[in-house]
PDB file of C-alpha atoms in Angstrom:
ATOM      1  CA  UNK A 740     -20.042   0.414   4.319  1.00 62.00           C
ATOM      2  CA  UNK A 741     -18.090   3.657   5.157  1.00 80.00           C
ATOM      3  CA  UNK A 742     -14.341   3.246   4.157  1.00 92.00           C
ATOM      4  CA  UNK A 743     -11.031   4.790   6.130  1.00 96.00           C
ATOM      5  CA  UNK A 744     -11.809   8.022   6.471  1.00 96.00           C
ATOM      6  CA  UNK A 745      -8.009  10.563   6.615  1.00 97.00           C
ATOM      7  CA  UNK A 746      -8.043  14.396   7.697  1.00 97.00           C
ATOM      8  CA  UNK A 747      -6.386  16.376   6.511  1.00 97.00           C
ATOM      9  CA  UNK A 748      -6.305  15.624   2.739  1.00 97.00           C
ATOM     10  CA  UNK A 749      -3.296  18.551   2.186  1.00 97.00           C
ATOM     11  CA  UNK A 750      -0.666  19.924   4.755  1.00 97.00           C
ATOM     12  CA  UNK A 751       2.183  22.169   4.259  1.00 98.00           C
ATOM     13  CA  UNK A 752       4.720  22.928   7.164  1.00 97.00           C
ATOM     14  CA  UNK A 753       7.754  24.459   7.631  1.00 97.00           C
ATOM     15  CA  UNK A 754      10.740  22.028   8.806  1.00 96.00           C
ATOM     16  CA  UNK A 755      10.646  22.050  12.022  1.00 97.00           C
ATOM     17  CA  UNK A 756       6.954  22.213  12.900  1.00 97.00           C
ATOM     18  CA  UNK A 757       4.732  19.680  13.964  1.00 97.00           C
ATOM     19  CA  UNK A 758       1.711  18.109  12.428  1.00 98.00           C
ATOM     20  CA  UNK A 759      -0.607  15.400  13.048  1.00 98.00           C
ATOM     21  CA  UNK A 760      -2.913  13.462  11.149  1.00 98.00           C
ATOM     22  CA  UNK A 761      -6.006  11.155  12.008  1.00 97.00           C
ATOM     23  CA  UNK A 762      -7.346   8.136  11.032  1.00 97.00           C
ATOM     24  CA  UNK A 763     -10.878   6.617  11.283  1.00 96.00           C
ATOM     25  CA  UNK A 764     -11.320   3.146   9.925  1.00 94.00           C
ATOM     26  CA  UNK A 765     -13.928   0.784   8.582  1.00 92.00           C
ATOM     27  CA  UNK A 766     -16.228  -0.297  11.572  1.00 89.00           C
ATOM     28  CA  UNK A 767     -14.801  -3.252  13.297  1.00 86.00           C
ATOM     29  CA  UNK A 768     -11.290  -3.881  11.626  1.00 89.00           C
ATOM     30  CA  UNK A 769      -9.336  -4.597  14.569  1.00 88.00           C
ATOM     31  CA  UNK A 770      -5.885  -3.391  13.004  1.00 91.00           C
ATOM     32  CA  UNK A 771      -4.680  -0.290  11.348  1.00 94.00           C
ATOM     33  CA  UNK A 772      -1.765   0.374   9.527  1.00 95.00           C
ATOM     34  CA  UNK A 773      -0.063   3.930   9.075  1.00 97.00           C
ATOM     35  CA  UNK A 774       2.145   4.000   5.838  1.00 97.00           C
ATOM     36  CA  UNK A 775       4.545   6.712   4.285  1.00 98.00           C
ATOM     37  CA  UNK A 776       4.604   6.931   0.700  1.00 96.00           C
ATOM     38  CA  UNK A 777       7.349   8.956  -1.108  1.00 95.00           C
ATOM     39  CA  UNK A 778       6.509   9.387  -4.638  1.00 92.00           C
ATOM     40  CA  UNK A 779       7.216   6.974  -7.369  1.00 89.00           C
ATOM     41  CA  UNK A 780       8.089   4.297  -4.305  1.00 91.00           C
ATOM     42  CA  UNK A 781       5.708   1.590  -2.895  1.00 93.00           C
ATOM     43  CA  UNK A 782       4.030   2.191   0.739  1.00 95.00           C
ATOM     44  CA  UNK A 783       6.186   1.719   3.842  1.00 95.00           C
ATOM     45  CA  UNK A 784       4.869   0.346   6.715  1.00 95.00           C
ATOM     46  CA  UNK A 785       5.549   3.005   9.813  1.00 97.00           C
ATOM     47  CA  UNK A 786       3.486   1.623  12.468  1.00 96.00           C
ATOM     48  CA  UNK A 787       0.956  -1.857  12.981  1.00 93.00           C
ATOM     49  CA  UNK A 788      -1.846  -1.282  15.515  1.00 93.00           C
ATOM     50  CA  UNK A 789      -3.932  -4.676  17.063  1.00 89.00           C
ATOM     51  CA  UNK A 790      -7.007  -3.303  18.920  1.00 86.00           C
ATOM     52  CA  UNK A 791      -5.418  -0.442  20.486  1.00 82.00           C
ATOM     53  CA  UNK A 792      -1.883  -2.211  20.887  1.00 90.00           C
ATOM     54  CA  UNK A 793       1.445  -2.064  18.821  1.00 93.00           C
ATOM     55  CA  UNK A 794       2.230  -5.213  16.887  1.00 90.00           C
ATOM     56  CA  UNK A 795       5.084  -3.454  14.778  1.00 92.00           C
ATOM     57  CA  UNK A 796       6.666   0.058  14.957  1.00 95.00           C
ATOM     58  CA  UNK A 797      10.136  -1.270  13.933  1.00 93.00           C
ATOM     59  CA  UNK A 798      10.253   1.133  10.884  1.00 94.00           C
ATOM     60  CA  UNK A 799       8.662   4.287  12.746  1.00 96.00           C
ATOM     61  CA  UNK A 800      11.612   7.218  13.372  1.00 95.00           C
ATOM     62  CA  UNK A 801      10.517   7.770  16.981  1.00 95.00           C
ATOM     63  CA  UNK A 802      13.175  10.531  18.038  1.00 96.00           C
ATOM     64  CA  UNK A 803      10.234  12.400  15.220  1.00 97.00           C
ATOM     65  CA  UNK A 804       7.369  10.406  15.137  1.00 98.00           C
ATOM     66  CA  UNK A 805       4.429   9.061  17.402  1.00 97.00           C
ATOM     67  CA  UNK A 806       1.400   7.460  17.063  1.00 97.00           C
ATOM     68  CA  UNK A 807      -1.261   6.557  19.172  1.00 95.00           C
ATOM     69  CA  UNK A 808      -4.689   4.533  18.814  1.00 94.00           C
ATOM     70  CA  UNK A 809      -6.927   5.106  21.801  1.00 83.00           C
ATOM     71  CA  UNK A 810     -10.194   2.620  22.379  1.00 84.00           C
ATOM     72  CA  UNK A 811      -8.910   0.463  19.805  1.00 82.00           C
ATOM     73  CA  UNK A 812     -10.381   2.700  16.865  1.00 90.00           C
ATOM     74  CA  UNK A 813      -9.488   6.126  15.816  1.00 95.00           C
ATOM     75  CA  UNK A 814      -5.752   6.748  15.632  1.00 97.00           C
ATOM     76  CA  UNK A 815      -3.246   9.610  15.385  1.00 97.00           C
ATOM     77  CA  UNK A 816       0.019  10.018  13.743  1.00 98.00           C
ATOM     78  CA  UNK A 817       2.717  12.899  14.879  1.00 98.00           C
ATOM     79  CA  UNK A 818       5.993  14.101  13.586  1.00 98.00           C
ATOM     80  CA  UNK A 819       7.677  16.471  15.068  1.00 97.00           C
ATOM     81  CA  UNK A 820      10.094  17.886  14.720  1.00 96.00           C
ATOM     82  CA  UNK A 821       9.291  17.314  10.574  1.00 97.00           C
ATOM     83  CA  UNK A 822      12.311  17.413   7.659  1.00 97.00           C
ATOM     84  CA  UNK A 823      12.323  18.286   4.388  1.00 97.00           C
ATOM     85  CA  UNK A 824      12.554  14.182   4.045  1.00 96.00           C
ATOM     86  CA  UNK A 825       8.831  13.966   5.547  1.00 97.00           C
ATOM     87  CA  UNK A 826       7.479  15.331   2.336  1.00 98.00           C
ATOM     88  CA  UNK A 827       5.610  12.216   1.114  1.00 97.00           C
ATOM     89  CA  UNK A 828       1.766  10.909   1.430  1.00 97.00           C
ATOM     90  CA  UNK A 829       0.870   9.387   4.668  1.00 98.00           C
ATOM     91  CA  UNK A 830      -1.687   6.481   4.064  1.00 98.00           C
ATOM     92  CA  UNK A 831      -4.120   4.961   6.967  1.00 98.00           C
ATOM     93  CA  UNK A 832      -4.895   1.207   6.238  1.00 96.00           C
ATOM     94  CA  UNK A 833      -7.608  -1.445   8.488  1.00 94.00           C
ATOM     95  CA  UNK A 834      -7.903  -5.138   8.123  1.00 90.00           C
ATOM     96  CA  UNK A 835      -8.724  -7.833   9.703  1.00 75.00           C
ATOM     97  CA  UNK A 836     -12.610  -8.209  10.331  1.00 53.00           C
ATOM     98  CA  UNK A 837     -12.201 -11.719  10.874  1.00 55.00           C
ATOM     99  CA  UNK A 838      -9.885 -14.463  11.848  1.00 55.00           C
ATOM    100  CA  UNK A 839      -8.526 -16.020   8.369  1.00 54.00           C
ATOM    101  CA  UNK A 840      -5.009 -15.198   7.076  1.00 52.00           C
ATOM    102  CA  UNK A 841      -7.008 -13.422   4.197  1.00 55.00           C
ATOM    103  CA  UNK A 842      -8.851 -10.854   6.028  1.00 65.00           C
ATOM    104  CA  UNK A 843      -5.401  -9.439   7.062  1.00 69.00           C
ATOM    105  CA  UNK A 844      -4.064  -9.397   3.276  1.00 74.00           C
ATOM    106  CA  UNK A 845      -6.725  -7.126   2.210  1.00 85.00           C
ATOM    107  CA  UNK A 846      -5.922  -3.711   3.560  1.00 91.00           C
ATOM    108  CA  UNK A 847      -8.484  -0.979   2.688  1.00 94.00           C
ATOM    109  CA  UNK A 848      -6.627   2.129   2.536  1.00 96.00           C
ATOM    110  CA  UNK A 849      -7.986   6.034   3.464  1.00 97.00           C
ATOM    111  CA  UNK A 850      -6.834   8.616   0.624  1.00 96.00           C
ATOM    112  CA  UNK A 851      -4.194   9.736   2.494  1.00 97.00           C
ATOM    113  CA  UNK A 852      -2.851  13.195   3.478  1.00 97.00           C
ATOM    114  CA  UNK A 853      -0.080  14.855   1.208  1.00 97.00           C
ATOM    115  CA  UNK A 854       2.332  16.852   3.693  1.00 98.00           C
ATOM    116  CA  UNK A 855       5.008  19.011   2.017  1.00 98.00           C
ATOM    117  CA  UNK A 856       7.774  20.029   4.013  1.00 97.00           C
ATOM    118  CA  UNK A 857       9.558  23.285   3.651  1.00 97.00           C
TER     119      UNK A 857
ATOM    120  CA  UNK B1139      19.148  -5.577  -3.190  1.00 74.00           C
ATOM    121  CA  UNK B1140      15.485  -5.007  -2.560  1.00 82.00           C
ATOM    122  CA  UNK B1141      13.072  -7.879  -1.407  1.00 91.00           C
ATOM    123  CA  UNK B1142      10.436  -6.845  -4.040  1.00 96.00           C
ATOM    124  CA  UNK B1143      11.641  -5.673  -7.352  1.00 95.00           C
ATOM    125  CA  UNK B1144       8.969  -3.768  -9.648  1.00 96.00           C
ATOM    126  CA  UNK B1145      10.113  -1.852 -13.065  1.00 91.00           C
ATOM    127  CA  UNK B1146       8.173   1.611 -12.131  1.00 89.00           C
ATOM    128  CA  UNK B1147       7.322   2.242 -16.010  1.00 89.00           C
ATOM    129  CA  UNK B1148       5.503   4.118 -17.219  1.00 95.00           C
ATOM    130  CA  UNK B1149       3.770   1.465 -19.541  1.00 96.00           C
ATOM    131  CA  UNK B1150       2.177   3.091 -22.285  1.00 97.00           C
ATOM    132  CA  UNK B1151      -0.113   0.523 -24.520  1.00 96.00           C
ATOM    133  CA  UNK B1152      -3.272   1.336 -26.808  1.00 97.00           C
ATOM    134  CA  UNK B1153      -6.825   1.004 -25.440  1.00 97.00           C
ATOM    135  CA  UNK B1154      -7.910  -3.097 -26.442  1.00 97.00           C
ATOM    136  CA  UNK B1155      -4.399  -4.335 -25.494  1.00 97.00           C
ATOM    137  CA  UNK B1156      -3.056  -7.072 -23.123  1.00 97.00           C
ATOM    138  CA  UNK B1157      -0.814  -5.089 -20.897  1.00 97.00           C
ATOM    139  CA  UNK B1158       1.264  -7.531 -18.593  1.00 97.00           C
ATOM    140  CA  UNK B1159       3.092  -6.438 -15.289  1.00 98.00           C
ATOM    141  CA  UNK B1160       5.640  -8.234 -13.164  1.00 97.00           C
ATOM    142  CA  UNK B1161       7.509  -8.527  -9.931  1.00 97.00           C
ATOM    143  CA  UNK B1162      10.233 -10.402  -8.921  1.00 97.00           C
ATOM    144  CA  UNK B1163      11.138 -11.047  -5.512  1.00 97.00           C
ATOM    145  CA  UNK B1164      14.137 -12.589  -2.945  1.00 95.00           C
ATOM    146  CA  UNK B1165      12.470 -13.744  -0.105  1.00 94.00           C
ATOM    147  CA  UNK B1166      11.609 -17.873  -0.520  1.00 93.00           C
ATOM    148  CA  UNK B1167       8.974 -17.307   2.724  1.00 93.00           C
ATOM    149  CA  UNK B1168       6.500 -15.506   0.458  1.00 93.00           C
ATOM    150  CA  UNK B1169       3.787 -17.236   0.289  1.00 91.00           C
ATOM    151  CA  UNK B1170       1.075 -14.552  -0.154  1.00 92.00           C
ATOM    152  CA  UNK B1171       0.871 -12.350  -3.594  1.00 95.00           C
ATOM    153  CA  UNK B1172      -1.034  -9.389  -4.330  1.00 95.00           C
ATOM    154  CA  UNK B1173      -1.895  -6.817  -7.012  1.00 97.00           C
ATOM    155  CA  UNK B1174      -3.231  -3.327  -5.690  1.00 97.00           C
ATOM    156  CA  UNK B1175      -4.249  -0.620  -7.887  1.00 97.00           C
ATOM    157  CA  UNK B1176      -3.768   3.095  -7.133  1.00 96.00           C
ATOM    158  CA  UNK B1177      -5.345   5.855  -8.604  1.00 96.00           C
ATOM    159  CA  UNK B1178      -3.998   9.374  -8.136  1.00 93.00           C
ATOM    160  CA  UNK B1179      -4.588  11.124  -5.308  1.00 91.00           C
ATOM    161  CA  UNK B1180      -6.565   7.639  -3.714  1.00 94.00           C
ATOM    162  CA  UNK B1181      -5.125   5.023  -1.511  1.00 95.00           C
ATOM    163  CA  UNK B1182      -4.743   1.464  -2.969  1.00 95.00           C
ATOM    164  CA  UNK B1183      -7.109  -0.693  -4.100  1.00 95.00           C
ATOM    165  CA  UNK B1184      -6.934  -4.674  -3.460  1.00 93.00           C
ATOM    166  CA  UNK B1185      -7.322  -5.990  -7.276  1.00 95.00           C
ATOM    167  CA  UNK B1186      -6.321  -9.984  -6.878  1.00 92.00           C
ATOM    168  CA  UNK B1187      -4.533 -12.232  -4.081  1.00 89.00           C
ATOM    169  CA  UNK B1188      -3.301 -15.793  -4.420  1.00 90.00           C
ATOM    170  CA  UNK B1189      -1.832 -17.927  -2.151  1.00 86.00           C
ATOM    171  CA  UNK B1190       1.312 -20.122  -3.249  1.00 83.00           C
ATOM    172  CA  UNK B1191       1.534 -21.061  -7.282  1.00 83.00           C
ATOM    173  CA  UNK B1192      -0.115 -20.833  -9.896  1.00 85.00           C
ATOM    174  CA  UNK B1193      -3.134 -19.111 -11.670  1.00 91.00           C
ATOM    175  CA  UNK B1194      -5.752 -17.309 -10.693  1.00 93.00           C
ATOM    176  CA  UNK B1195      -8.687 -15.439 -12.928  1.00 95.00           C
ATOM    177  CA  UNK B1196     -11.160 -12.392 -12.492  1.00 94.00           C
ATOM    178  CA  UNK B1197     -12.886 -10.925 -15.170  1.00 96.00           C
ATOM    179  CA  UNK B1198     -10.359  -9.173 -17.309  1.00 97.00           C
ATOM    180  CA  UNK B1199      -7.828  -9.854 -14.667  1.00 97.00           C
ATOM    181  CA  UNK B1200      -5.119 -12.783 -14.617  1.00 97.00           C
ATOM    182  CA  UNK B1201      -2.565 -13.246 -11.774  1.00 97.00           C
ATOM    183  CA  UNK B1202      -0.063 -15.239 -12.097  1.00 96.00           C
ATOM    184  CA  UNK B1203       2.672 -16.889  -9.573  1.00 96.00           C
ATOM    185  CA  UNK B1204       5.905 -19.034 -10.462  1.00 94.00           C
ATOM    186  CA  UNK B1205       7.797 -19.760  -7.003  1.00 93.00           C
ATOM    187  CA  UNK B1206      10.210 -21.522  -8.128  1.00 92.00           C
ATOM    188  CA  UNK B1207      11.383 -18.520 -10.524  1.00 94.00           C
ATOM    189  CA  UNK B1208      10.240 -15.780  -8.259  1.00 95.00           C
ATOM    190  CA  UNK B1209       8.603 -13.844 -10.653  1.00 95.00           C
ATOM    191  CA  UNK B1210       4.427 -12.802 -10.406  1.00 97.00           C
ATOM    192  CA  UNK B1211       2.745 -11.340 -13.026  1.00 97.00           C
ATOM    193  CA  UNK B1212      -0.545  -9.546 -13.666  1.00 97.00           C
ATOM    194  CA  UNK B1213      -2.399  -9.568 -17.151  1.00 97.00           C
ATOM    195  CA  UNK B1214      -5.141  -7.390 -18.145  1.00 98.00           C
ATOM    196  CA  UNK B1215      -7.142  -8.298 -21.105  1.00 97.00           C
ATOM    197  CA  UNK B1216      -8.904  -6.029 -23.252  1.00 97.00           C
ATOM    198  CA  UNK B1217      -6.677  -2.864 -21.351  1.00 97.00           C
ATOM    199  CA  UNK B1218      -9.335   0.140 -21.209  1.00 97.00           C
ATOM    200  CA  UNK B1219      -8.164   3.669 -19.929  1.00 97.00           C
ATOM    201  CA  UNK B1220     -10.105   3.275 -16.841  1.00 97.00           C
ATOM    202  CA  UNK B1221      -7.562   0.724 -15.900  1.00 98.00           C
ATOM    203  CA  UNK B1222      -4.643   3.801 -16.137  1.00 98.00           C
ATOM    204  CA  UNK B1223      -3.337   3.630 -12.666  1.00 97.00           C
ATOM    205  CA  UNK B1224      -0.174   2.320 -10.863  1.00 97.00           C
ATOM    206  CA  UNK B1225      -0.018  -1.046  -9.906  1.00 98.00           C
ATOM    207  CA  UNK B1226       1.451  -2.212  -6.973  1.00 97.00           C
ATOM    208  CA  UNK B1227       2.558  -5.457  -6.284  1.00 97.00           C
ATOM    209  CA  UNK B1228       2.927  -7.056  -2.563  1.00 96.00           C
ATOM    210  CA  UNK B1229       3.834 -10.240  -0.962  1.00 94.00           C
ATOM    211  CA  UNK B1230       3.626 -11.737   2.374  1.00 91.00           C
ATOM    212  CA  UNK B1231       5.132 -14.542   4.372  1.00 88.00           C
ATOM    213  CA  UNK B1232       3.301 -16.190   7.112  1.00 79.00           C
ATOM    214  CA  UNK B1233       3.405 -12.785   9.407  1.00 77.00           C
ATOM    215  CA  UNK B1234       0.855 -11.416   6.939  1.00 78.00           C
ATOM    216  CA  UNK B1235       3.178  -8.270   7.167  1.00 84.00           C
ATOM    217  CA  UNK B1236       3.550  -6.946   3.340  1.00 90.00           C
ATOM    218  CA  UNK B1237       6.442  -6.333   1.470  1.00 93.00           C
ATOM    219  CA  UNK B1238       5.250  -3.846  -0.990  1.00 95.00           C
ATOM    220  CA  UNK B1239       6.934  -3.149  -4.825  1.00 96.00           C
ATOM    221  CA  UNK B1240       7.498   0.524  -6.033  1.00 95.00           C
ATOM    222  CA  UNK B1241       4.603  -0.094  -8.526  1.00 96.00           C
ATOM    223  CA  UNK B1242       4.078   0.471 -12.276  1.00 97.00           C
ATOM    224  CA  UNK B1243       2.358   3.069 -13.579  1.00 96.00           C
ATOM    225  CA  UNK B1244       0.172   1.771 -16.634  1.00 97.00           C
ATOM    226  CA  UNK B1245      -1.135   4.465 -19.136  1.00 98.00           C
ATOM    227  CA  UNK B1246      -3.757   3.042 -21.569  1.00 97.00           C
ATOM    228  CA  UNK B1247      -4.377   5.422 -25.082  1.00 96.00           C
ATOM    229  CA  UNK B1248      -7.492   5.297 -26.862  1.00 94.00           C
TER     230      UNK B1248
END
């Protein structure tokens, strides 16, 4: 089984700029999760997709950030304008394969993309 | 006052040792604990998940969960230095959304 698959692995960006990243996850996990983690701190939920529908965004910035998950699979984060606070790794997570409480507690988790902000 | 409180380390024990981590936590709706592992430069890993109290036992793995102190712990027997990595613990309530710690990063010597 192929796991979440992240592009890019590396960015760096001048404040200001605008970057996106993308998300592919395992075959058939209805939801997907898009995390920030700032080093040495535990992953912070950003946005909750169900199918292609928002079940959470109440932690995304969204004067800076979007994110969109069209046909219920792929999805894409955005920031723009970005700040020097952006600088962190942005993690892709899918659950959810079936209908038990457990199959949403274990989140399988891309590699994430590193964005530095300058 | 954070929900999920996790001393970030590092934890530096020899290789053959029984390293134990802990969490504490606020929230009395948690009901859900896990353990993830993170290597560098890779997304986290689930290691172990219990529901409610008590014990629960995989391999060289041994998760642990007192509600009534709020405190969870993870024990690794027989620590090699494959198992350097940071450990994050995380906890739901019945929303299944996860409250994540800031993790502990374990360094095992041989």
């Amino acid at each position: 089984e192929a796991g979440v698959a992240q592009s890019p692995r590396y960015k760096i960006i001048e404040k200001r700029q605008s970057v996106a990243f993308w998300c592919n996850p395992i075959s058939g996990h209805a939801t997907l999760y898009w995390y920030q983690q700032i080093l040495g701190q535990g992953p912070k939920l950003l946005i909750q997709f169900q199918n292609n529908g928002v079940v959470d965004d109440s932690q995304l910035p969204k004067d800076r950030f979007s994110a969109e998950r069209l046909k219920g699979v792929d999805s894409t984060l955005k920031i723009q304008p970005a700040k020097l606070e952006d600088s962190a790794v942005y993690l892709c997570a899918s659950s959810g394969s079936g209908t038990s409480g457990g199959s949403f507690l274990e989140q399988f988790f891309g590699p994430g993309t590193r964005l530095t902000v300058l | 006052q954070k929900e999920v409180e996790q001393d970030p380390g590092p934890l530096s024990v020899p290789e053959g040792a029984i390293v134990s981590l802990n969490c504490t936590y606020s929230n009395s709706a948690f009901q859900y604990f896990m353990w993830y592992r993170q290597y560098s430069r890779k997304g986290p890993e689930l290691l172990m998940y219990t529901y409610s109290s008590g014990n629960k036992e995989d391999g060289r793995f041994t998760a642990q969960v007192d509600k009534s102190s709020k405190y969870i712990s993870l024990f690794i027997r027989d620590s090699q230095p494959s198992d350097s990595a940071t450990y994050l613990c995380a906890m739901s309530a019945s929303n299944y959304q996860l409250i994540w710690g800031a993790g502990t990063k374990l360094i095992i010597k041989p």
